[in-house]
Short mmCIF file of C-alpha atoms in Angstrom, two decimals:
data_model
loop_
_atom_site.label_atom_id
_atom_site.label_comp_id
_atom_site.label_asym_id
_atom_site.label_seq_id
_atom_site.Cartn_x
_atom_site.Cartn_y
_atom_site.Cartn_z
CA MET A 222 -99.47 -200.27 151.08
CA LYS A 223 -102.08 -202.43 149.30
CA ASN A 224 -100.50 -201.66 145.88
CA ARG A 225 -97.09 -202.73 147.19
CA ILE A 226 -98.54 -206.02 148.42
CA ASP A 227 -100.28 -206.66 145.08
CA MET A 228 -97.07 -205.90 143.20
CA LYS A 229 -95.13 -208.29 145.45
CA ILE A 230 -97.67 -211.07 144.81
CA ALA A 231 -97.55 -210.51 141.03
CA THR A 232 -93.76 -210.55 141.02
CA THR A 233 -93.69 -213.78 143.03
CA GLN A 234 -96.17 -215.37 140.69
CA SER A 235 -94.22 -214.35 137.57
CA ARG A 236 -91.09 -215.93 138.98
CA ARG A 237 -93.04 -219.09 139.70
CA GLY A 238 -95.03 -218.89 136.48
CA VAL A 239 -98.49 -217.42 136.03
CA ILE A 240 -101.97 -218.66 135.30
CA THR A 241 -103.62 -216.44 132.74
CA ARG A 242 -106.43 -216.22 130.22
CA LYS A 243 -106.20 -214.79 126.71
CA LYS A 244 -108.63 -212.20 125.43
CA GLY A 245 -111.59 -213.82 123.74
CA SER A 246 -110.95 -217.23 125.32
CA ARG A 247 -112.50 -218.91 128.35
CA LYS A 248 -109.58 -221.32 128.74
CA LEU A 249 -106.74 -220.97 131.22
CA TYR A 250 -103.09 -220.90 130.14
CA VAL A 251 -99.87 -221.60 132.01
CA ASP A 252 -97.06 -219.19 131.29
CA PHE A 253 -93.49 -219.68 132.55
CA ARG A 254 -89.87 -219.75 131.39
CA TYR A 255 -87.75 -222.86 131.12
CA ARG A 256 -84.26 -223.32 129.67
CA GLY A 257 -84.29 -219.77 128.35
CA LYS A 258 -87.58 -220.18 126.50
CA ARG A 259 -91.02 -218.89 127.29
CA ILE A 260 -93.59 -221.68 127.55
CA GLU A 261 -97.17 -220.58 127.09
CA ARG A 262 -99.65 -223.41 126.71
CA SER A 263 -103.39 -223.86 126.98
CA THR A 264 -104.55 -226.18 129.74
CA GLY A 265 -107.95 -226.80 128.18
CA LEU A 266 -109.57 -225.90 131.52
CA VAL A 267 -112.26 -223.26 131.82
CA ASP A 268 -111.49 -220.19 133.93
CA THR A 269 -112.98 -220.97 137.36
CA PRO A 270 -111.59 -220.40 140.87
CA GLU A 271 -111.36 -224.16 141.39
CA ASN A 272 -109.39 -224.71 138.19
CA LYS A 273 -107.09 -221.81 139.01
CA THR A 274 -106.30 -223.42 142.37
CA VAL A 275 -105.58 -226.81 140.76
CA LEU A 276 -103.33 -225.23 138.13
CA ARG A 277 -101.51 -223.10 140.69
CA GLU A 278 -100.64 -226.21 142.66
CA TRP A 279 -99.55 -228.00 139.49
CA LEU A 280 -97.41 -225.07 138.37
CA ASP A 281 -95.78 -224.80 141.81
CA ARG A 282 -94.78 -228.47 141.56
CA VAL A 283 -93.36 -227.78 138.10
CA MET A 284 -91.34 -224.86 139.44
CA ASP A 285 -90.02 -226.99 142.30
CA LYS A 286 -88.87 -229.67 139.82
CA ILE A 287 -87.19 -227.01 137.66
CA ASP A 288 -85.34 -225.73 140.74
CA GLU A 289 -84.32 -229.30 141.62
CA GLY A 290 -83.29 -230.10 138.02
CA THR A 291 -85.74 -233.01 137.76
CA PHE A 292 -88.31 -231.45 135.42
CA ARG A 293 -88.90 -233.20 132.09
CA PHE A 294 -90.68 -231.16 129.45
CA GLU A 295 -92.07 -234.16 127.55
CA ASP A 296 -93.58 -235.61 130.73
CA ALA A 297 -95.35 -232.35 131.53
CA PHE A 298 -96.51 -231.73 127.94
CA PRO A 299 -96.91 -235.08 126.13
CA ASP A 300 -98.96 -233.40 123.39
CA ALA A 301 -96.24 -230.88 122.52
CA SER A 302 -94.65 -231.01 119.08
CA GLU A 303 -91.85 -233.46 118.44
CA LYS A 304 -89.62 -230.53 117.61
CA ASP A 305 -90.18 -228.94 121.04
CA LYS A 306 -89.85 -232.22 122.93
CA ASN A 307 -86.63 -233.06 121.10
CA TRP A 308 -85.20 -229.56 121.70
CA PHE A 309 -85.94 -229.54 125.43
CA ALA A 310 -84.62 -233.09 125.83
CA LYS A 311 -81.30 -231.96 124.38
CA GLN A 312 -81.27 -228.94 126.73
CA GLU A 313 -81.93 -231.31 129.63
CA GLY A 314 -78.85 -233.28 128.64
CA ARG A 315 -80.56 -236.44 127.47
CA GLU A 316 -81.72 -238.13 124.30
CA TYR A 317 -85.36 -237.94 123.32
CA ARG A 318 -86.55 -241.52 122.79
CA PRO A 319 -90.30 -241.61 122.14
CA LYS A 320 -92.17 -244.75 121.12
CA PRO A 321 -93.52 -245.02 117.53
CA HIS A 322 -97.10 -244.65 118.74
CA GLN A 323 -96.18 -241.37 120.47
CA VAL A 324 -94.93 -239.57 117.36
CA LEU A 325 -97.35 -238.10 114.85
CA ILE A 326 -95.94 -238.13 111.34
CA GLY A 327 -97.24 -234.58 110.81
CA ASP A 328 -95.24 -233.35 113.82
CA TYR A 329 -92.06 -235.07 112.68
CA LEU A 330 -92.39 -233.74 109.13
CA GLY A 331 -91.74 -230.13 110.15
CA THR A 332 -88.42 -230.89 111.82
CA TRP A 333 -87.44 -233.33 109.08
CA LEU A 334 -87.99 -230.78 106.31
CA ASP A 335 -86.16 -228.03 108.20
CA GLU A 336 -83.21 -230.03 109.50
CA VAL A 337 -82.75 -232.90 107.04
CA VAL A 338 -84.25 -232.13 103.63
CA ALA A 339 -82.95 -228.55 103.83
CA THR A 340 -79.40 -229.92 103.87
CA PHE A 341 -79.73 -231.81 100.56
CA PRO A 342 -77.10 -230.41 98.17
CA SER A 343 -79.48 -230.47 95.19
CA ALA A 344 -81.97 -227.60 95.04
CA ASN A 345 -84.15 -229.67 92.72
CA LYS A 346 -84.26 -232.57 95.18
CA ARG A 347 -85.16 -230.21 98.03
CA ARG A 348 -87.95 -228.74 95.91
CA ASP A 349 -89.27 -232.12 94.78
CA TYR A 350 -89.28 -233.57 98.30
CA GLY A 351 -91.04 -230.51 99.65
CA LYS A 352 -93.66 -230.61 96.91
CA ILE A 353 -94.41 -234.30 97.46
CA VAL A 354 -94.50 -233.92 101.25
CA GLU A 355 -96.90 -230.99 101.22
CA GLY A 356 -99.01 -232.20 98.32
CA ARG A 357 -99.25 -235.92 99.05
CA ILE A 358 -97.65 -237.18 102.26
CA ARG A 359 -98.79 -234.61 104.82
CA PRO A 360 -102.48 -234.57 103.79
CA TYR A 361 -102.68 -238.36 104.14
CA PHE A 362 -100.31 -239.19 107.01
CA ALA A 363 -100.25 -236.06 109.22
CA GLU A 364 -102.63 -237.45 111.88
CA LEU A 365 -101.14 -240.97 111.85
CA THR A 366 -98.32 -242.13 114.10
CA PHE A 367 -95.27 -244.02 112.90
CA HIS A 368 -96.74 -247.10 114.57
CA GLN A 369 -99.60 -246.84 112.07
CA LEU A 370 -97.24 -246.54 109.09
CA ASN A 371 -97.44 -250.18 108.04
CA ARG A 372 -97.72 -252.10 104.77
CA VAL A 373 -101.51 -252.02 104.78
CA GLU A 374 -101.58 -248.23 105.23
CA VAL A 375 -98.99 -247.69 102.51
CA ARG A 376 -100.99 -249.86 100.10
CA LYS A 377 -104.10 -247.81 100.90
CA PHE A 378 -102.06 -244.67 100.27
CA ILE A 379 -100.92 -245.94 96.87
CA GLY A 380 -104.46 -246.94 95.96
CA GLN A 381 -105.80 -243.41 96.39
CA LEU A 382 -103.07 -241.64 94.41
CA ARG A 383 -104.68 -239.77 91.54
CA TYR A 384 -103.57 -237.02 89.19
CA LEU A 385 -104.71 -233.65 90.50
CA LYS A 386 -104.53 -231.60 87.32
CA GLU A 387 -105.96 -231.80 83.84
CA PRO A 388 -105.86 -233.51 81.41
CA LYS A 389 -105.44 -236.63 83.59
CA LYS A 390 -107.23 -235.31 86.67
CA GLY A 391 -108.82 -238.15 88.63
CA GLU A 392 -106.90 -240.91 86.84
CA MET A 393 -104.63 -243.31 88.71
CA VAL A 394 -101.05 -242.05 88.67
CA SER A 395 -98.47 -243.95 86.67
CA ARG A 396 -96.22 -246.60 88.19
CA ALA A 397 -93.19 -244.30 87.88
CA TRP A 398 -95.09 -241.41 89.51
CA ALA A 399 -96.15 -243.61 92.44
CA ARG A 400 -92.55 -244.71 92.94
CA ASN A 401 -91.42 -241.08 93.01
CA VAL A 402 -93.98 -240.30 95.74
CA LEU A 403 -92.83 -243.27 97.83
CA ILE A 404 -89.17 -242.22 97.78
CA PRO A 405 -89.58 -239.30 100.25
CA LEU A 406 -92.02 -241.37 102.36
CA ARG A 407 -89.50 -244.21 102.66
CA THR A 408 -86.68 -241.76 103.45
CA LEU A 409 -88.84 -240.12 106.12
CA PHE A 410 -89.61 -243.50 107.72
CA GLU A 411 -85.98 -244.65 107.68
CA ASP A 412 -84.71 -241.34 109.12
CA ALA A 413 -87.23 -241.48 111.98
CA CYS A 414 -86.25 -245.09 112.76
CA ASP A 415 -82.56 -244.12 112.79
CA GLU A 416 -83.10 -241.06 114.95
CA TYR A 417 -85.25 -242.78 117.57
CA HIS A 418 -83.62 -246.24 117.33
CA TRP A 419 -86.86 -247.97 116.36
CA ASP A 420 -86.83 -251.51 115.02
CA LEU A 421 -90.04 -251.47 112.98
CA PRO A 422 -91.16 -253.82 110.20
CA ASP A 423 -90.41 -252.44 106.75
CA PRO A 424 -93.74 -251.10 105.41
CA PHE A 425 -92.33 -250.88 101.89
CA ARG A 426 -91.33 -254.53 101.47
CA ASN A 427 -92.65 -256.11 98.25
CA LEU A 428 -94.72 -253.05 97.48
CA HIS A 429 -93.84 -253.30 93.80
CA LYS A 430 -96.68 -255.82 93.56
CA HIS A 431 -99.17 -253.12 94.55
CA LEU A 432 -97.91 -250.29 92.35
CA PRO A 433 -100.04 -249.25 89.36
CA GLN A 434 -99.39 -251.28 86.25
CA SER A 435 -96.95 -249.56 83.91
CA ARG A 436 -98.48 -248.07 80.80
CA LYS A 437 -95.71 -247.90 78.24
CA VAL A 438 -96.23 -245.01 75.87
CA LYS A 439 -95.15 -245.78 72.36
CA ARG A 440 -94.08 -242.56 70.73
CA THR A 441 -94.53 -242.27 66.99
CA VAL A 442 -91.50 -240.37 65.77
CA PHE A 443 -91.50 -237.74 63.07
CA ARG A 444 -91.17 -238.70 59.47
CA PHE A 445 -88.97 -236.11 57.83
CA GLU A 446 -91.81 -234.67 55.74
CA GLN A 447 -93.91 -234.25 58.89
CA TRP A 448 -91.03 -232.47 60.60
CA GLN A 449 -90.67 -230.03 57.71
CA GLN A 450 -94.41 -229.42 57.74
CA LEU A 451 -94.36 -228.63 61.46
CA LEU A 452 -91.42 -226.23 61.07
CA GLU A 453 -93.36 -224.31 58.43
CA HIS A 454 -96.02 -223.53 61.04
CA LEU A 455 -93.75 -223.06 64.06
CA GLU A 456 -92.93 -219.47 64.99
CA PRO A 457 -89.54 -218.64 63.37
CA HIS A 458 -88.06 -217.59 66.72
CA TYR A 459 -88.29 -221.21 67.93
CA HIS A 460 -86.84 -222.88 64.83
CA PRO A 461 -83.27 -222.98 66.23
CA VAL A 462 -84.18 -224.58 69.57
CA ALA A 463 -86.50 -227.15 67.97
CA GLU A 464 -83.94 -228.10 65.32
CA ILE A 465 -81.10 -228.34 67.84
CA MET A 466 -83.22 -230.69 69.95
CA ILE A 467 -83.97 -232.97 67.02
CA MET A 468 -80.38 -232.76 65.70
CA THR A 469 -78.70 -233.57 69.02
CA GLY A 470 -81.19 -235.47 71.19
CA MET A 471 -80.86 -232.82 73.92
CA ILE A 472 -83.85 -232.63 76.25
CA ALA A 473 -85.71 -229.43 77.07
CA SER A 474 -83.97 -228.81 80.41
CA GLU A 475 -80.56 -229.16 78.74
CA VAL A 476 -81.26 -226.68 75.95
CA ALA A 477 -82.83 -224.35 78.52
CA GLY A 478 -79.62 -224.47 80.59
CA LEU A 479 -77.22 -224.12 77.66
CA LYS A 480 -75.04 -221.01 77.97
CA ARG A 481 -72.67 -219.29 75.58
CA THR A 482 -69.80 -220.51 77.73
CA ASP A 483 -70.90 -224.09 77.02
CA LEU A 484 -70.04 -223.70 73.34
CA THR A 485 -66.58 -224.20 71.89
CA ASN A 486 -65.54 -224.01 68.27
CA ASP A 487 -66.16 -227.72 67.88
CA GLU A 488 -68.46 -228.91 70.67
CA ILE A 489 -71.56 -228.31 72.74
CA ILE A 490 -70.68 -229.15 76.36
CA ILE A 491 -73.65 -230.48 78.30
CA ARG A 492 -72.86 -229.89 81.96
CA HIS A 493 -76.00 -228.49 83.58
CA ALA A 494 -79.70 -228.09 82.99
CA ARG A 495 -82.37 -225.55 83.83
CA VAL A 496 -85.62 -226.73 85.41
CA LYS A 497 -88.46 -224.47 86.56
CA GLY A 498 -86.27 -221.41 86.20
CA GLN A 499 -83.36 -222.77 88.26
CA ASP A 500 -79.99 -224.13 87.19
CA GLN A 501 -79.39 -227.70 88.31
CA GLU A 502 -76.18 -228.42 90.18
CA SER A 503 -76.01 -231.84 88.52
CA LEU A 504 -77.57 -233.66 85.61
CA LYS A 505 -79.77 -236.75 85.82
CA THR A 506 -76.81 -239.18 85.66
CA VAL A 507 -73.07 -238.93 85.21
CA TYR A 508 -73.58 -240.09 81.63
CA ARG A 509 -75.59 -236.98 80.81
CA HIS A 510 -72.39 -234.93 81.11
CA ARG A 511 -71.28 -235.14 77.50
CA ARG A 512 -69.86 -233.33 74.50
CA ILE A 513 -71.76 -233.09 71.24
CA PRO A 514 -69.77 -232.30 68.07
CA ILE A 515 -70.91 -229.14 66.31
CA THR A 516 -71.59 -229.99 62.68
CA GLN A 517 -72.08 -227.37 59.99
CA ALA A 518 -75.86 -227.80 60.24
CA ILE A 519 -75.80 -227.45 64.04
CA ARG A 520 -73.49 -224.43 63.82
CA GLN A 521 -75.95 -222.71 61.52
CA ARG A 522 -78.80 -223.16 64.04
CA LEU A 523 -76.63 -222.08 66.98
CA ASP A 524 -75.57 -218.90 65.18
CA HIS A 525 -79.21 -218.16 64.45
CA ALA A 526 -80.13 -218.59 68.14
CA LEU A 527 -77.21 -216.49 69.38
CA ALA A 528 -78.18 -213.67 67.02
CA GLN A 529 -81.60 -213.51 68.70
CA THR A 530 -80.28 -212.67 72.18
CA GLU A 531 -77.45 -210.87 73.96
CA GLY A 532 -77.90 -212.76 77.23
CA ASP A 533 -75.93 -215.62 78.77
CA TYR A 534 -78.31 -218.33 77.62
CA VAL A 535 -78.23 -219.60 74.06
CA PHE A 536 -81.96 -220.14 73.71
CA THR A 537 -84.68 -217.74 74.79
CA MET A 538 -88.39 -217.27 74.60
CA ALA A 539 -89.76 -214.70 72.17
CA ASN A 540 -89.82 -212.16 75.03
CA ASP A 541 -86.04 -212.69 75.49
CA ARG A 542 -86.44 -214.56 78.78
CA PRO A 543 -84.56 -217.87 79.17
CA PHE A 544 -86.15 -220.76 77.34
CA HIS A 545 -88.96 -222.45 79.30
CA GLU A 546 -90.18 -225.80 78.03
CA GLY A 547 -93.63 -225.58 79.61
CA SER A 548 -94.41 -222.22 78.06
CA PHE A 549 -92.96 -223.29 74.71
CA ARG A 550 -95.00 -226.52 74.70
CA SER A 551 -98.27 -224.85 75.74
CA ASN A 552 -98.01 -222.04 73.22
CA ALA A 553 -95.75 -222.10 70.15
CA TRP A 554 -95.43 -225.90 69.93
CA THR A 555 -99.15 -226.63 70.34
CA ARG A 556 -100.17 -223.85 67.98
CA ALA A 557 -97.88 -225.20 65.27
CA PHE A 558 -99.60 -228.60 65.34
CA LYS A 559 -103.03 -227.03 65.15
CA ALA A 560 -102.01 -224.77 62.28
CA ALA A 561 -100.44 -227.69 60.40
CA GLY A 562 -103.47 -229.92 61.01
CA MET A 563 -101.21 -232.64 62.46
CA ASP A 564 -101.75 -235.11 65.28
CA TYR A 565 -100.08 -233.78 68.42
CA LYS A 566 -96.71 -235.07 69.62
CA VAL A 567 -95.02 -234.04 72.85
CA PRO A 568 -91.67 -232.21 72.54
CA TYR A 569 -89.86 -235.27 73.93
CA THR A 570 -90.71 -236.93 70.60
CA MET A 571 -87.82 -234.92 69.13
CA ARG A 572 -85.38 -236.94 71.24
CA HIS A 573 -86.95 -240.21 70.09
CA SER A 574 -86.86 -238.96 66.51
CA TYR A 575 -83.18 -238.09 66.81
CA VAL A 576 -82.32 -241.66 67.81
CA ALA A 577 -84.56 -243.19 65.16
CA TRP A 578 -83.08 -240.95 62.47
CA ALA A 579 -79.51 -241.64 63.61
CA LEU A 580 -80.16 -245.39 63.53
CA THR A 581 -81.69 -245.02 60.08
CA LEU A 582 -78.48 -243.34 58.92
CA ARG A 583 -76.49 -246.24 60.43
CA MET A 584 -74.70 -244.22 63.08
CA ASP A 585 -72.30 -246.33 65.14
CA PRO A 586 -74.40 -247.46 68.15
CA ASN A 587 -71.53 -246.81 70.57
CA ARG A 588 -71.26 -243.27 69.28
CA LEU A 589 -75.02 -242.81 69.61
CA VAL A 590 -75.02 -244.07 73.20
CA LYS A 591 -72.37 -241.52 74.09
CA LEU A 592 -74.17 -238.65 72.35
CA MET A 593 -77.46 -239.52 74.05
CA GLY A 594 -75.96 -239.69 77.52
CA HIS A 595 -76.95 -243.29 78.23
CA SER A 596 -74.91 -245.97 79.95
CA SER A 597 -75.34 -248.79 77.43
CA LYS A 598 -76.65 -249.79 74.00
CA LYS A 599 -79.39 -251.77 75.73
CA MET A 600 -81.08 -248.50 76.72
CA ILE A 601 -80.99 -247.32 73.11
CA TYR A 602 -82.53 -250.45 71.67
CA ASP A 603 -85.02 -251.10 74.50
CA THR A 604 -86.36 -247.57 74.43
CA TYR A 605 -86.04 -246.53 70.79
CA GLY A 606 -85.61 -249.71 68.79
CA ASP A 607 -89.25 -249.93 67.68
CA TYR A 608 -89.19 -246.58 66.00
CA VAL A 609 -86.82 -247.20 63.09
CA GLU A 610 -89.22 -249.11 60.86
CA GLY A 611 -90.47 -247.08 57.88
CA LEU A 612 -87.86 -244.36 58.11
CA GLU A 613 -85.47 -245.89 55.59
CA LEU A 614 -87.35 -244.05 52.83
CA ASP A 615 -86.38 -240.77 54.49
CA ALA A 616 -82.67 -241.61 54.64
CA PRO A 617 -81.53 -239.43 51.72
CA ALA A 618 -83.40 -236.39 53.06
CA LEU A 619 -82.14 -237.04 56.59
CA PHE A 620 -78.58 -237.37 55.35
CA ALA A 621 -78.85 -234.01 53.58
CA TYR A 622 -80.50 -232.43 56.65
CA PHE A 623 -77.83 -233.51 59.13
CA GLY A 624 -74.89 -233.21 56.74
CA ARG A 625 -72.00 -235.57 56.01
CA ASP A 626 -70.15 -234.52 59.18
CA PHE A 627 -72.99 -235.80 61.41
CA LEU A 628 -72.05 -239.48 61.32
CA GLY A 629 -68.31 -239.31 61.82
CA PRO A 630 -65.49 -240.62 59.58
CA LYS A 631 -66.01 -244.30 60.43
CA THR A 632 -69.67 -244.38 59.38
CA ILE A 633 -69.13 -242.18 56.33
CA ALA A 634 -66.55 -244.66 55.02
CA THR A 635 -69.02 -247.48 55.52
CA LEU A 636 -71.78 -245.60 53.71
CA ALA A 637 -69.53 -244.90 50.75
CA TRP A 638 -68.71 -248.62 50.47
CA MET A 639 -72.38 -249.64 50.78
CA THR A 640 -73.60 -247.26 48.06
CA GLU A 641 -70.84 -247.56 45.48
CA ASP A 642 -72.83 -250.15 43.46
CA GLY A 643 -75.28 -247.43 42.53
CA GLU A 644 -78.17 -248.38 44.83
CA SER A 645 -80.05 -245.58 46.48
CA PHE A 646 -79.30 -244.85 50.12
CA GLY A 647 -82.70 -246.16 51.24
CA GLU A 648 -82.54 -249.32 49.11
CA SER A 649 -79.11 -250.25 50.44
CA HIS A 650 -80.40 -250.14 54.02
CA ARG A 651 -83.96 -251.37 53.81
CA LEU A 652 -83.39 -255.01 54.76
CA GLN A 653 -81.13 -254.15 57.66
CA LEU A 654 -83.39 -251.52 59.20
CA VAL A 655 -86.82 -253.07 59.05
CA LYS A 656 -87.26 -255.68 61.76
#
């Protein structure tokens, strides 16, 4: 009879929720079901008869409210996660409307990443947002509320941004890098304000005044003799990819994403890129979608690259895996500079060199803008204009390297007219190129 009574009491308690204690803990927990979900939460109270009585009375009141339909999860558990409070509010048929000081940024981040960022169409954008959130935003803002996300706090956040890896570890991040970090933080703030209908002051207003000062890097482009010297010490397998980059202005992610199907008899079609081992759904801008004429010199390098692999991608690493700029730069590229005894230049210098060389050969600026994937000539001159000086002496060698079909019929006709008096190619251009 006693066992039947005990079983009846246990069953009644389970229907009305139970007070329990987990193994290894002295704290009491409440355990009950609500809206089809099991709720098991610590009360923070030590296991004593008095506390059990208090909690039993509290839990009975909760059960009564559930039966009456008046229970509100967020009122009973104000410290629950924003995700749980929002979910239960929806189940209760109402909108969750917390105040800014009630929402921890760290709590909101989980839902935001899962339900908002996860829907971004670009895999690269999803990856970049996630990396910045976990590496920069969460460590700093997780324990702050949205009420505390103000201009002063954002300025403090900017002020402590430092590079985390060598060779710049500990240095203040660049202005562009700081802006990139602020983009997800601003989006997070605006999404929270929209979702909860907050009218908060904009913490990002006029922040450009507090960003790190820009440090413009002036890249010294290759003289042709330097380029030939580097090629002599670069592993032969990587000659085609390096020469295609300097002959077309393609960036590393574009050559990494180039497939056999992107090549026609006459053109290289730039329509996607490959970053960190993943194909991008879209390029940086609409202008980056472009077609590059295949000259005889370019065809020769493409044929060489295609002969080195049977895969879908045109360019590969020496181990036949798809081309990876980071591995190429850290190994073959760096070793070539050391072996040649030359001052180091980053691979992106090849793109700068391409523009400088094309300008030296008097390519039509409109044609160059289109081949580079820029929106205007201003970008060409603002970014690359300083690098032409001194290259006019290399013009004959550059002309031979690229071939007559590099410049197009219009420019070739101009060159023929400019050199018919017998002057050398470099002499006929010197005054017009050096500024």
